[in-house]
Coordinates of N, CA and C in Angstrom, one line a residue:
E1 N 5.1 -6.9 6.5 CA 6.0 -8.1 6.7 C 5.8 -9.1 5.5
A2 N 4.6 -9.2 5.1 CA 4.3 -10.1 3.9 C 5.0 -9.5 2.7
W3 N 5.0 -8.2 2.5 CA 5.6 -7.6 1.3 C 7.1 -7.8 1.3
D4 N 7.7 -8.1 2.5 CA 9.2 -8.4 2.5 C 9.4 -9.7 1.8
I5 N 8.4 -10.6 1.8 CA 8.5 -11.9 1.2 C 8.1 -11.9 -0.3
T6 N 7.0 -11.3 -0.6 CA 6.5 -11.2 -2.0 C 5.5 -10.1 -2.2
V7 N 5.5 -9.5 -3.4 CA 4.5 -8.5 -3.8 C 3.7 -9.1 -4.9
G8 N 3.7 -10.4 -5.1 CA 3.1 -11.0 -6.2 C 4.0 -11.2 -7.4
S9 N 3.5 -11.8 -8.5 CA 4.3 -12.1 -9.6 C 3.5 -11.9 -10.9
R10 N 4.1 -11.4 -11.9 CA 3.4 -11.3 -13.2 C 3.0 -12.6 -13.8
N11 N 3.6 -13.7 -13.3 CA 3.3 -15.0 -13.8 C 2.0 -15.6 -13.2
I12 N 1.4 -14.9 -12.2 CA 0.2 -15.3 -11.5 C -1.0 -14.5 -12.0
I13 N -2.0 -15.3 -12.4 CA -3.3 -14.7 -12.9 C -4.3 -14.9 -11.9
V14 N -4.9 -13.8 -11.4 CA -6.0 -13.8 -10.5 C -7.3 -13.4 -11.2
A15 N -8.3 -14.3 -11.3 CA -9.5 -14.1 -12.0 C -10.5 -13.5 -11.0
V16 N -11.1 -12.4 -11.3 CA -12.1 -11.7 -10.5 C -13.5 -12.0 -11.0
L17 N -14.2 -13.0 -10.4 CA -15.5 -13.3 -10.8 C -16.5 -12.4 -10.1
D18 N -17.0 -11.4 -10.8 CA -17.7 -10.3 -10.1 C -18.6 -9.5 -11.1
T19 N -18.7 -8.2 -10.9 CA -19.5 -7.4 -11.8 C -18.7 -6.8 -12.9
G20 N -17.5 -7.4 -13.1 CA -16.5 -6.8 -14.1 C -15.5 -6.0 -13.4
I21 N -14.6 -5.4 -14.3 CA -13.6 -4.5 -13.8 C -13.5 -3.3 -14.7
R22 N -13.4 -2.1 -14.1 CA -13.2 -0.9 -14.9 C -11.7 -0.9 -15.3
Y23 N -11.4 -1.6 -16.4 CA -10.0 -1.9 -16.8 C -9.3 -0.7 -17.3
T24 N -10.0 0.5 -17.4 CA -9.3 1.7 -17.8 C -8.9 2.6 -16.6
H25 N -9.2 2.1 -15.4 CA -8.9 2.8 -14.1 C -7.4 3.0 -14.0
Q26 N -6.9 4.1 -13.5 CA -5.5 4.5 -13.5 C -4.7 3.5 -12.6
E27 N -5.4 2.8 -11.6 CA -4.7 1.9 -10.8 C -4.7 0.4 -11.4
L28 N -5.5 0.2 -12.4 CA -5.8 -1.1 -12.9 C -5.4 -1.4 -14.4
S29 N -5.3 -0.3 -15.2 CA -5.1 -0.5 -16.6 C -3.8 -1.2 -17.0
N30 N -2.8 -1.1 -16.2 CA -1.5 -1.8 -16.4 C -1.5 -3.1 -15.7
Q31 N -2.5 -3.5 -15.0 CA -2.5 -4.7 -14.2 C -3.3 -5.8 -14.8
M32 N -4.0 -5.5 -15.9 CA -4.9 -6.5 -16.5 C -4.3 -7.6 -17.2
W33 N -4.9 -8.8 -17.1 CA -4.5 -9.9 -18.0 C -4.9 -9.6 -19.4
I34 N -4.1 -10.0 -20.3 CA -4.4 -9.7 -21.7 C -4.5 -11.1 -22.5
N35 N -5.6 -11.2 -23.2 CA -5.9 -12.4 -24.0 C -5.1 -12.2 -25.3
E36 N -3.9 -12.8 -25.3 CA -3.0 -12.7 -26.5 C -3.5 -13.4 -27.7
D37 N -4.5 -14.2 -27.6 CA -5.0 -15.0 -28.7 C -6.1 -14.2 -29.5
E38 N -6.4 -13.0 -29.0 CA -7.5 -12.2 -29.6 C -6.9 -10.9 -30.1
V39 N -7.3 -10.5 -31.3 CA -6.8 -9.2 -31.9 C -7.8 -8.1 -31.5
P40 N -7.3 -7.1 -30.8 CA -8.2 -6.0 -30.4 C -8.9 -5.3 -31.5
G41 N -10.3 -5.1 -31.3 CA -11.0 -4.2 -32.2 C -11.3 -4.6 -33.6
N42 N -11.1 -5.9 -33.9 CA -11.3 -6.3 -35.3 C -12.7 -6.9 -35.5
G43 N -13.5 -7.0 -34.5 CA -14.8 -7.5 -34.6 C -14.9 -9.0 -34.8
L44 N -13.8 -9.7 -34.6 CA -13.8 -11.2 -34.8 C -13.5 -11.9 -33.5
D45 N -14.0 -13.2 -33.5 CA -13.6 -14.1 -32.4 C -12.4 -14.9 -32.9
D46 N -11.2 -14.2 -32.7 CA -10.0 -14.8 -33.2 C -9.6 -16.1 -32.6
D47 N -9.9 -16.3 -31.3 CA -9.5 -17.5 -30.6 C -10.6 -18.5 -30.5
N48 N -11.7 -18.2 -31.2 CA -12.9 -19.2 -31.2 C -13.3 -19.7 -29.8
D49 N -13.4 -18.7 -28.9 CA -13.9 -19.1 -27.6 C -15.3 -18.6 -27.3
G50 N -15.9 -18.1 -28.4 CA -17.3 -17.6 -28.3 C -17.5 -16.2 -28.0
F51 N -16.4 -15.4 -27.8 CA -16.5 -14.0 -27.5 C -15.7 -13.2 -28.5
V52 N -16.2 -12.1 -28.9 CA -15.6 -11.2 -29.9 C -14.8 -10.1 -29.1
D53 N -13.5 -10.0 -29.5 CA -12.7 -8.9 -28.9 C -12.7 -8.9 -27.4
N54 N -12.6 -10.1 -26.8 CA -12.5 -10.2 -25.4 C -11.0 -10.2 -24.9
I55 N -10.6 -9.0 -24.7 CA -9.1 -8.7 -24.5 C -8.8 -8.9 -23.0
Y56 N -9.6 -8.5 -22.1 CA -9.3 -8.4 -20.7 C -10.0 -9.5 -19.8
G57 N -10.8 -10.4 -20.5 CA -11.5 -11.4 -19.8 C -12.8 -11.7 -20.7
A58 N -13.9 -11.7 -20.0 CA -15.2 -12.0 -20.7 C -16.4 -11.6 -19.9
D59 N -17.5 -11.3 -20.5 CA -18.7 -11.0 -19.8 C -19.7 -12.2 -20.0
L60 N -19.8 -13.0 -18.9 CA -20.6 -14.2 -19.0 C -22.0 -13.9 -18.6
S61 N -22.3 -12.7 -18.0 CA -23.6 -12.4 -17.6 C -24.4 -11.9 -18.9
Y62 N -23.8 -11.1 -19.7 CA -24.4 -10.6 -20.9 C -23.9 -11.3 -22.2
N63 N -23.0 -12.3 -22.0 CA -22.5 -13.1 -23.1 C -21.8 -12.3 -24.2
D64 N -20.9 -11.5 -23.8 CA -20.1 -10.7 -24.8 C -18.7 -10.6 -24.3
G65 N -17.9 -9.9 -25.1 CA -16.4 -9.9 -24.8 C -16.0 -8.7 -24.0
D66 N -16.9 -7.9 -23.5 CA -16.5 -6.7 -22.8 C -16.9 -6.8 -21.3
P67 N -15.9 -7.1 -20.4 CA -16.2 -7.2 -19.0 C -16.1 -5.9 -18.2
M68 N -16.5 -4.7 -18.8 CA -16.5 -3.5 -18.2 C -17.4 -3.5 -17.0
D69 N -17.0 -2.9 -15.9 CA -17.8 -2.8 -14.7 C -18.6 -1.6 -14.6
L70 N -19.9 -1.7 -14.6 CA -20.8 -0.5 -14.5 C -21.5 -0.4 -13.1
Q71 N -21.1 -1.3 -12.2 CA -21.8 -1.4 -10.9 C -20.8 -1.0 -9.8
G72 N -19.5 -1.3 -9.9 CA -18.5 -0.9 -8.9 C -17.9 -2.0 -8.1
H73 N -18.7 -3.0 -7.7 CA -18.2 -4.0 -6.8 C -17.0 -4.7 -7.2
G74 N -16.9 -5.1 -8.5 CA -15.8 -5.9 -9.0 C -14.5 -5.0 -9.1
T75 N -14.7 -3.8 -9.5 CA -13.6 -2.9 -9.5 C -12.9 -2.6 -8.2
H76 N -13.8 -2.5 -7.2 CA -13.3 -2.3 -5.8 C -12.5 -3.6 -5.4
V77 N -13.1 -4.7 -5.6 CA -12.4 -6.0 -5.3 C -11.1 -6.1 -6.0
A78 N -11.1 -5.8 -7.3 CA -9.8 -5.9 -8.1 C -8.7 -5.0 -7.6
G79 N -9.1 -3.8 -7.1 CA -8.2 -2.8 -6.6 C -7.5 -3.4 -5.3
T80 N -8.3 -4.0 -4.5 CA -7.7 -4.6 -3.3 C -6.7 -5.7 -3.6
I81 N -7.0 -6.5 -4.6 CA -6.1 -7.6 -5.0 C -4.8 -7.0 -5.6
G82 N -4.9 -6.1 -6.6 CA -3.8 -5.8 -7.4 C -3.6 -4.4 -7.9
A83 N -4.1 -3.4 -7.3 CA -3.9 -2.0 -7.8 C -2.4 -1.7 -7.8
A84 N -2.0 -1.0 -8.8 CA -0.6 -0.7 -9.1 C 0.1 0.0 -7.9
A85 N 1.4 -0.1 -7.8 CA 2.2 0.5 -6.7 C 3.2 1.5 -7.3
G86 N 3.6 2.5 -6.5 CA 4.7 3.4 -6.9 C 4.4 4.3 -8.1
D87 N 3.1 4.6 -8.3 CA 2.7 5.4 -9.5 C 2.2 6.8 -9.1
G88 N 2.3 7.1 -7.8 CA 1.8 8.4 -7.4 C 0.3 8.5 -7.1
H89 N -0.4 7.4 -7.4 CA -1.8 7.3 -7.1 C -2.1 6.9 -5.7
P90 N -3.3 7.1 -5.1 CA -3.5 6.9 -3.7 C -3.8 5.5 -3.2
H91 N -3.7 4.5 -4.0 CA -4.1 3.2 -3.6 C -3.0 2.2 -4.1
V92 N -3.0 1.0 -3.4 CA -2.1 -0.1 -3.8 C -2.8 -1.4 -3.4
G93 N -2.7 -2.4 -4.3 CA -3.2 -3.7 -4.0 C -2.3 -4.5 -3.1
V94 N -2.9 -5.6 -2.5 CA -2.1 -6.5 -1.6 C -1.0 -7.1 -2.4
A95 N -1.2 -7.6 -3.6 CA -0.2 -8.2 -4.5 C -0.2 -7.5 -5.8
W96 N 0.6 -6.4 -5.9 CA 0.4 -5.5 -7.0 C 1.1 -6.0 -8.3
E97 N 1.8 -7.1 -8.2 CA 2.5 -7.6 -9.4 C 1.7 -8.7 -10.2
V98 N 0.5 -9.1 -9.7 CA -0.3 -10.1 -10.3 C -1.0 -9.5 -11.5
Q99 N -1.5 -10.4 -12.4 CA -2.4 -10.0 -13.5 C -3.8 -10.3 -13.1
L100 N -4.7 -9.3 -13.4 CA -6.1 -9.4 -13.1 C -6.9 -9.8 -14.3
M101 N -7.6 -10.9 -14.2 CA -8.5 -11.3 -15.3 C -10.0 -10.9 -14.9
A102 N -10.6 -10.2 -15.8 CA -12.0 -9.7 -15.5 C -13.0 -10.7 -16.0
V103 N -13.7 -11.4 -15.1 CA -14.7 -12.4 -15.5 C -16.0 -11.9 -14.9
K104 N -16.8 -11.3 -15.8 CA -18.1 -10.7 -15.4 C -19.2 -11.7 -15.3
V105 N -19.6 -12.0 -14.1 CA -20.6 -13.0 -13.9 C -21.9 -12.5 -13.2
M106 N -21.8 -11.2 -12.9 CA -23.0 -10.5 -12.3 C -23.5 -9.4 -13.3
T107 N -24.8 -9.1 -13.1 CA -25.3 -8.0 -14.0 C -24.9 -6.7 -13.6
D108 N -25.2 -5.7 -14.3 CA -24.9 -4.3 -14.0 C -25.7 -3.8 -12.8
F109 N -26.6 -4.6 -12.3 CA -27.4 -4.2 -11.1 C -27.0 -5.1 -9.9
G110 N -25.9 -5.8 -10.1 CA -25.4 -6.6 -9.0 C -26.0 -7.9 -8.7
F111 N -26.8 -8.4 -9.6 CA -27.4 -9.7 -9.4 C -26.6 -10.8 -10.2
G112 N -26.7 -12.0 -9.7 CA -26.0 -13.1 -10.3 C -26.9 -14.3 -10.5
F113 N -26.6 -15.1 -11.6 CA -27.3 -16.3 -11.9 C -26.3 -17.5 -12.1
T114 N -26.7 -18.6 -11.6 CA -25.8 -19.8 -11.6 C -25.2 -20.1 -13.0
P115 N -25.9 -20.1 -14.1 CA -25.3 -20.4 -15.4 C -24.1 -19.5 -15.7
A116 N -24.2 -18.2 -15.4 CA -23.1 -17.3 -15.7 C -22.0 -17.6 -14.7
L117 N -22.3 -17.9 -13.5 CA -21.2 -18.2 -12.5 C -20.4 -19.5 -13.0
I118 N -21.1 -20.5 -13.4 CA -20.5 -21.7 -13.9 C -19.6 -21.4 -15.1
A119 N -20.2 -20.7 -16.0 CA -19.4 -20.3 -17.2 C -18.2 -19.5 -16.9
G120 N -18.3 -18.6 -15.9 CA -17.2 -17.8 -15.5 C -16.1 -18.7 -14.9
I121 N -16.4 -19.6 -14.0 CA -15.4 -20.6 -13.5 C -14.7 -21.3 -14.6
E122 N -15.5 -21.8 -15.5 CA -14.9 -22.6 -16.6 C -14.0 -21.7 -17.5
F123 N -14.4 -20.4 -17.7 CA -13.6 -19.5 -18.5 C -12.2 -19.3 -17.8
A124 N -12.3 -19.0 -16.5 CA -11.1 -18.7 -15.7 C -10.2 -20.0 -15.8
T125 N -10.8 -21.1 -15.6 CA -10.0 -22.4 -15.6 C -9.3 -22.6 -17.0
L126 N -10.1 -22.5 -18.0 CA -9.5 -22.7 -19.4 C -8.5 -21.7 -19.8
N127 N -8.5 -20.5 -19.2 CA -7.6 -19.5 -19.6 C -6.4 -19.3 -18.6
G128 N -6.2 -20.2 -17.8 CA -5.0 -20.3 -17.0 C -4.9 -19.5 -15.7
A129 N -6.1 -19.2 -15.1 CA -6.1 -18.6 -13.8 C -5.4 -19.5 -12.7
H130 N -4.7 -18.9 -11.8 CA -4.1 -19.6 -10.7 C -5.0 -19.4 -9.4
V131 N -5.6 -18.3 -9.3 CA -6.5 -17.9 -8.2 C -7.8 -17.4 -8.7
I132 N -8.9 -17.7 -8.1 CA -10.2 -17.1 -8.4 C -10.7 -16.4 -7.2
N133 N -11.1 -15.1 -7.3 CA -11.8 -14.5 -6.2 C -13.3 -14.5 -6.4
M134 N -14.0 -14.9 -5.4 CA -15.5 -15.0 -5.6 C -16.1 -14.2 -4.4
S135 N -16.3 -12.9 -4.5 CA -16.9 -12.1 -3.5 C -18.4 -12.1 -3.8
I136 N -19.0 -13.3 -3.8 CA -20.4 -13.4 -4.2 C -20.9 -14.6 -3.5
G137 N -22.2 -14.8 -3.5 CA -22.8 -16.0 -2.8 C -24.2 -15.9 -2.4
G138 N -24.7 -17.1 -1.9 CA -26.1 -17.2 -1.5 C -26.2 -18.6 -0.7
Y139 N -27.4 -19.0 -0.6 CA -27.6 -20.2 0.3 C -28.2 -21.4 -0.5
G140 N -28.1 -21.3 -1.8 CA -28.6 -22.4 -2.7 C -27.5 -23.3 -3.2
Y141 N -27.6 -24.6 -3.0 CA -26.6 -25.5 -3.4 C -26.8 -25.8 -4.9
S142 N -25.7 -25.8 -5.7 CA -25.8 -26.2 -7.1 C -24.7 -27.2 -7.4
Q143 N -25.2 -28.4 -7.8 CA -24.2 -29.5 -8.1 C -23.4 -29.1 -9.3
S144 N -23.9 -28.3 -10.3 CA -23.2 -27.9 -11.4 C -22.1 -26.9 -11.0
A145 N -22.4 -26.0 -10.1 CA -21.3 -25.1 -9.6 C -20.3 -25.9 -8.9
Y146 N -20.7 -26.8 -8.0 CA -19.7 -27.7 -7.3 C -18.8 -28.4 -8.3
D147 N -19.4 -28.9 -9.4 CA -18.6 -29.7 -10.4 C -17.6 -28.7 -11.0
A148 N -18.0 -27.5 -11.4 CA -17.1 -26.5 -12.0 C -15.9 -26.2 -11.1
L149 N -16.2 -26.0 -9.8 CA -15.2 -25.6 -8.8 C -14.3 -26.8 -8.6
A150 N -14.8 -28.0 -8.6 CA -14.0 -29.2 -8.5 C -13.0 -29.4 -9.7
A151 N -13.5 -29.0 -10.9 CA -12.6 -29.0 -12.0 C -11.5 -28.0 -11.9
A152 N -11.9 -26.8 -11.3 CA -10.9 -25.8 -11.0 C -9.8 -26.3 -10.0
A153 N -10.3 -27.1 -9.0 CA -9.4 -27.7 -8.1 C -8.4 -28.7 -8.8
D154 N -9.0 -29.4 -9.7 CA -8.1 -30.4 -10.4 C -7.1 -29.7 -11.2
A155 N -7.4 -28.4 -11.6 CA -6.4 -27.6 -12.4 C -5.5 -26.8 -11.5
G156 N -5.6 -27.1 -10.2 CA -4.7 -26.4 -9.2 C -5.0 -25.0 -8.8
I157 N -6.3 -24.6 -9.1 CA -6.7 -23.2 -8.8 C -7.2 -23.1 -7.4
I158 N -6.7 -22.0 -6.7 CA -7.2 -21.7 -5.3 C -8.4 -20.7 -5.5
I159 N -9.4 -21.0 -4.7 CA -10.6 -20.1 -4.6 C -10.7 -19.3 -3.3
S160 N -10.7 -18.0 -3.4 CA -11.0 -17.2 -2.2 C -12.4 -16.7 -2.3
A161 N -13.3 -17.2 -1.3 CA -14.7 -16.9 -1.4 C -15.2 -16.2 -0.1
S162 N -16.0 -15.2 -0.3 CA -16.6 -14.5 0.9 C -17.6 -15.3 1.6
S163 N -17.6 -15.2 2.9 CA -18.5 -16.1 3.7 C -19.9 -15.6 3.8
G164 N -20.2 -14.3 3.4 CA -21.6 -13.8 3.5 C -21.7 -12.7 4.6
N165 N -22.7 -11.9 4.4 CA -22.9 -10.7 5.2 C -24.1 -10.7 6.1
D166 N -24.6 -11.8 6.5 CA -25.8 -11.9 7.3 C -25.6 -12.1 8.8
G167 N -24.3 -12.0 9.3 CA -24.1 -12.2 10.7 C -24.5 -13.5 11.3
K168 N -24.4 -14.6 10.4 CA -25.0 -15.9 10.9 C -23.9 -16.9 10.8
D169 N -24.2 -18.1 11.5 CA -23.4 -19.2 11.5 C -23.6 -20.1 10.3
N170 N -22.6 -20.2 9.5 CA -22.7 -21.0 8.3 C -22.6 -22.5 8.5
D171 N -22.3 -23.0 9.7 CA -22.2 -24.4 10.0 C -23.5 -25.1 9.8
P172 N -24.6 -24.6 10.4 CA -25.9 -25.3 10.2 C -26.6 -24.9 8.9
S173 N -26.3 -23.8 8.3 CA -26.9 -23.3 7.1 C -25.9 -22.8 6.1
P174 N -25.3 -23.7 5.3 CA -24.2 -23.3 4.5 C -24.4 -22.2 3.5
H175 N -23.4 -21.5 3.3 CA -23.4 -20.4 2.3 C -22.5 -20.8 1.1
Y176 N -22.9 -20.6 -0.1 CA -22.2 -21.0 -1.3 C -21.8 -19.9 -2.2
P177 N -20.7 -19.9 -2.8 CA -19.8 -21.1 -3.0 C -18.8 -21.3 -1.8
S178 N -18.8 -20.4 -0.8 CA -17.7 -20.5 0.2 C -17.7 -21.8 1.0
D179 N -18.9 -22.5 1.1 CA -19.0 -23.7 1.9 C -19.1 -25.0 1.1
Y180 N -18.8 -24.9 -0.2 CA -18.7 -26.2 -0.9 C -17.5 -27.0 -0.3
D181 N -17.7 -28.3 -0.1 CA -16.7 -29.1 0.6 C -15.6 -29.5 -0.4
L182 N -14.7 -28.5 -0.7 CA -13.6 -28.7 -1.6 C -12.4 -28.0 -1.0
E183 N -11.3 -28.7 -1.1 CA -10.1 -28.2 -0.3 C -9.4 -27.0 -0.9
N184 N -9.8 -26.7 -2.2 CA -9.2 -25.5 -2.8 C -10.0 -24.2 -2.5
I185 N -11.1 -24.3 -1.7 CA -11.9 -23.1 -1.4 C -11.5 -22.6 0.0
I186 N -11.2 -21.4 0.1 CA -10.9 -20.7 1.4 C -12.1 -19.8 1.6
S187 N -12.8 -20.1 2.7 CA -14.0 -19.3 3.1 C -13.5 -18.1 4.0
V188 N -13.8 -16.9 3.7 CA -13.3 -15.7 4.3 C -14.3 -14.8 5.0
G189 N -14.2 -14.7 6.3 CA -15.0 -13.7 7.0 C -14.3 -12.4 7.1
A190 N -15.0 -11.4 7.7 CA -14.5 -10.0 7.8 C -14.2 -9.6 9.2
T191 N -13.1 -8.8 9.3 CA -12.7 -8.2 10.6 C -12.6 -6.7 10.4
D192 N -12.6 -5.9 11.5 CA -12.4 -4.5 11.4 C -10.9 -4.2 11.7
R193 N -10.6 -2.9 11.8 CA -9.2 -2.5 11.9 C -8.6 -2.9 13.3
N194 N -9.5 -3.3 14.2 CA -9.0 -3.8 15.6 C -9.0 -5.3 15.6
D195 N -9.1 -5.9 14.5 CA -9.0 -7.4 14.4 C -10.2 -8.1 15.1
V196 N -11.3 -7.4 15.1 CA -12.5 -7.9 15.7 C -13.5 -8.3 14.6
I197 N -14.1 -9.4 14.7 CA -15.0 -9.9 13.6 C -16.1 -8.9 13.4
A198 N -16.5 -8.5 12.2 CA -17.5 -7.5 11.9 C -18.9 -8.1 12.3
D199 N -19.8 -7.2 12.7 CA -21.1 -7.6 13.1 C -21.8 -8.3 11.9
F200 N -21.6 -7.9 10.7 CA -22.3 -8.4 9.6 C -21.7 -9.7 9.1
S201 N -20.5 -10.1 9.5 CA -19.8 -11.2 8.9 C -20.4 -12.5 9.3
N202 N -20.6 -13.4 8.3 CA -20.9 -14.8 8.6 C -19.7 -15.5 9.2
Y203 N -19.9 -16.4 10.1 CA -18.8 -17.1 10.7 C -19.2 -18.6 10.7
G204 N -18.3 -19.4 11.3 CA -18.6 -20.9 11.4 C -17.3 -21.6 11.8
R205 N -17.4 -22.3 12.9 CA -16.2 -23.0 13.4 C -15.7 -24.0 12.4
M206 N -16.6 -24.6 11.7 CA -16.2 -25.6 10.7 C -16.2 -25.1 9.3
S207 N -17.0 -24.1 9.0 CA -17.3 -23.7 7.6 C -16.5 -22.4 7.2
V208 N -16.1 -21.6 8.1 CA -15.3 -20.4 7.7 C -13.9 -20.6 8.1
D209 N -12.9 -20.5 7.2 CA -11.6 -20.8 7.4 C -10.8 -19.7 8.2
L210 N -11.0 -18.5 7.8 CA -10.2 -17.4 8.4 C -11.0 -16.1 8.2
T211 N -10.4 -15.0 8.7 CA -11.0 -13.7 8.5 C -9.9 -12.8 8.0
A212 N -10.3 -11.7 7.3 CA -9.4 -10.7 6.8 C -10.1 -9.3 6.8
P213 N -9.3 -8.3 6.6 CA -9.9 -6.9 6.7 C -11.1 -6.7 5.8
G214 N -12.2 -6.3 6.3 CA -13.4 -6.1 5.5 C -14.3 -4.9 5.9
V215 N -13.8 -4.0 6.8 CA -14.6 -2.9 7.2 C -13.8 -1.6 6.8
D216 N -14.6 -0.7 6.1 CA -14.0 0.6 5.7 C -12.8 0.4 4.8
I217 N -12.9 -0.4 3.8 CA -11.8 -0.7 2.9 C -11.8 0.3 1.7
Y218 N -10.7 0.9 1.5 CA -10.6 1.9 0.4 C -10.0 1.2 -0.8
S219 N -10.7 1.5 -1.9 CA -10.2 0.9 -3.2 C -10.8 1.6 -4.4
C220 N -10.6 1.1 -5.6 CA -11.0 1.7 -6.8 C -12.5 1.7 -7.0
W221 N -13.0 2.7 -7.7 CA -14.5 2.8 -8.0 C -14.6 3.2 -9.5
I222 N -15.9 3.4 -9.9 CA -16.1 3.4 -11.4 C -16.6 4.7 -12.0
A223 N -16.8 5.7 -11.2 CA -17.3 7.0 -11.8 C -16.3 7.6 -12.8
A224 N -15.1 7.3 -12.6 CA -14.0 7.9 -13.5 C -12.8 7.0 -13.3
D225 N -11.8 7.2 -14.1 CA -10.6 6.4 -14.0 C -9.7 6.8 -12.8
D226 N -10.1 7.9 -12.1 CA -9.4 8.2 -10.8 C -10.4 8.2 -9.7
D227 N -11.4 7.4 -9.7 CA -12.4 7.3 -8.7 C -12.1 6.3 -7.7
Y228 N -12.5 6.6 -6.4 CA -12.2 5.6 -5.3 C -13.4 5.7 -4.4
A229 N -13.6 4.6 -3.6 CA -14.7 4.5 -2.6 C -14.2 3.6 -1.5
T230 N -14.9 3.8 -0.3 CA -14.7 3.0 0.8 C -15.9 2.1 1.0
E231 N -15.7 0.8 1.1 CA -16.8 -0.2 1.2 C -16.5 -1.2 2.3
S232 N -17.6 -1.9 2.8 CA -17.4 -2.9 3.8 C -18.2 -4.1 3.4
G233 N -17.7 -5.3 3.9 CA -18.3 -6.6 3.6 C -17.3 -7.7 3.5
T234 N -17.8 -8.9 3.6 CA -16.9 -10.0 3.4 C -16.4 -10.0 1.9
S235 N -17.1 -9.3 1.1 CA -16.6 -9.1 -0.3 C -15.3 -8.4 -0.3
M236 N -15.1 -7.5 0.6 CA -13.8 -6.8 0.7 C -12.7 -7.6 1.4
A237 N -13.1 -8.6 2.2 CA -12.2 -9.4 2.9 C -11.6 -10.5 2.0
A238 N -12.4 -11.1 1.2 CA -11.9 -12.2 0.3 C -10.8 -11.8 -0.6
P239 N -10.8 -10.6 -1.2 CA -9.7 -10.2 -2.1 C -8.4 -10.0 -1.4
H240 N -8.4 -9.7 -0.1 CA -7.2 -9.6 0.7 C -6.5 -11.0 0.7
V241 N -7.3 -12.0 0.8 CA -6.8 -13.4 0.8 C -6.4 -13.8 -0.6
A242 N -7.2 -13.5 -1.6 CA -6.8 -13.9 -3.0 C -5.5 -13.3 -3.4

């Protein structure tokens, strides 16, 4: 029913703050945001943003211009958001007409550190993202991260953030970034195919805004350009909302 209203727009940029994106994947290669101020492959930082040849986004975790995903999580998330439609391949994203910006803020081992996260938020904001998906989080408050997300709010950016996978109530023990008190952040829990909240999903009457599908979600993976995998988590729910 939603697709009768919209399938997304090429004018909308969704930044995926994650482990990167396998931008060569058959479902994603035509969906990527392109940095038109950078000349591909010339070894120069043409747009003076601190990254050389950063065509599809940037890698803030390793501080280079190549946001290729070697872990899988970000590619799976990206596929849910915007995998291509009508191409004979076995997957389609929720909003397949959007542009996907790869903002790598996690290491190749799936770990994340606050400075990279903040730099990723700032990169997405400066480069015109309309929506940021953040299928990441923990329980440590960062004023600097809050400030970066507040600046994103001032720029009109909507944040879809996973609520966490510990099966706990976020009201007494907030999970971040999903629980920063900013009106542009949507905190997303996970449900199964029967619309029942998943056992692992964090919840919260005041802190979690809504739930979305997050159990046994099929999407893109990284072993090859035609690789797919089924994953579960609030990480899989947030991109449905994004």
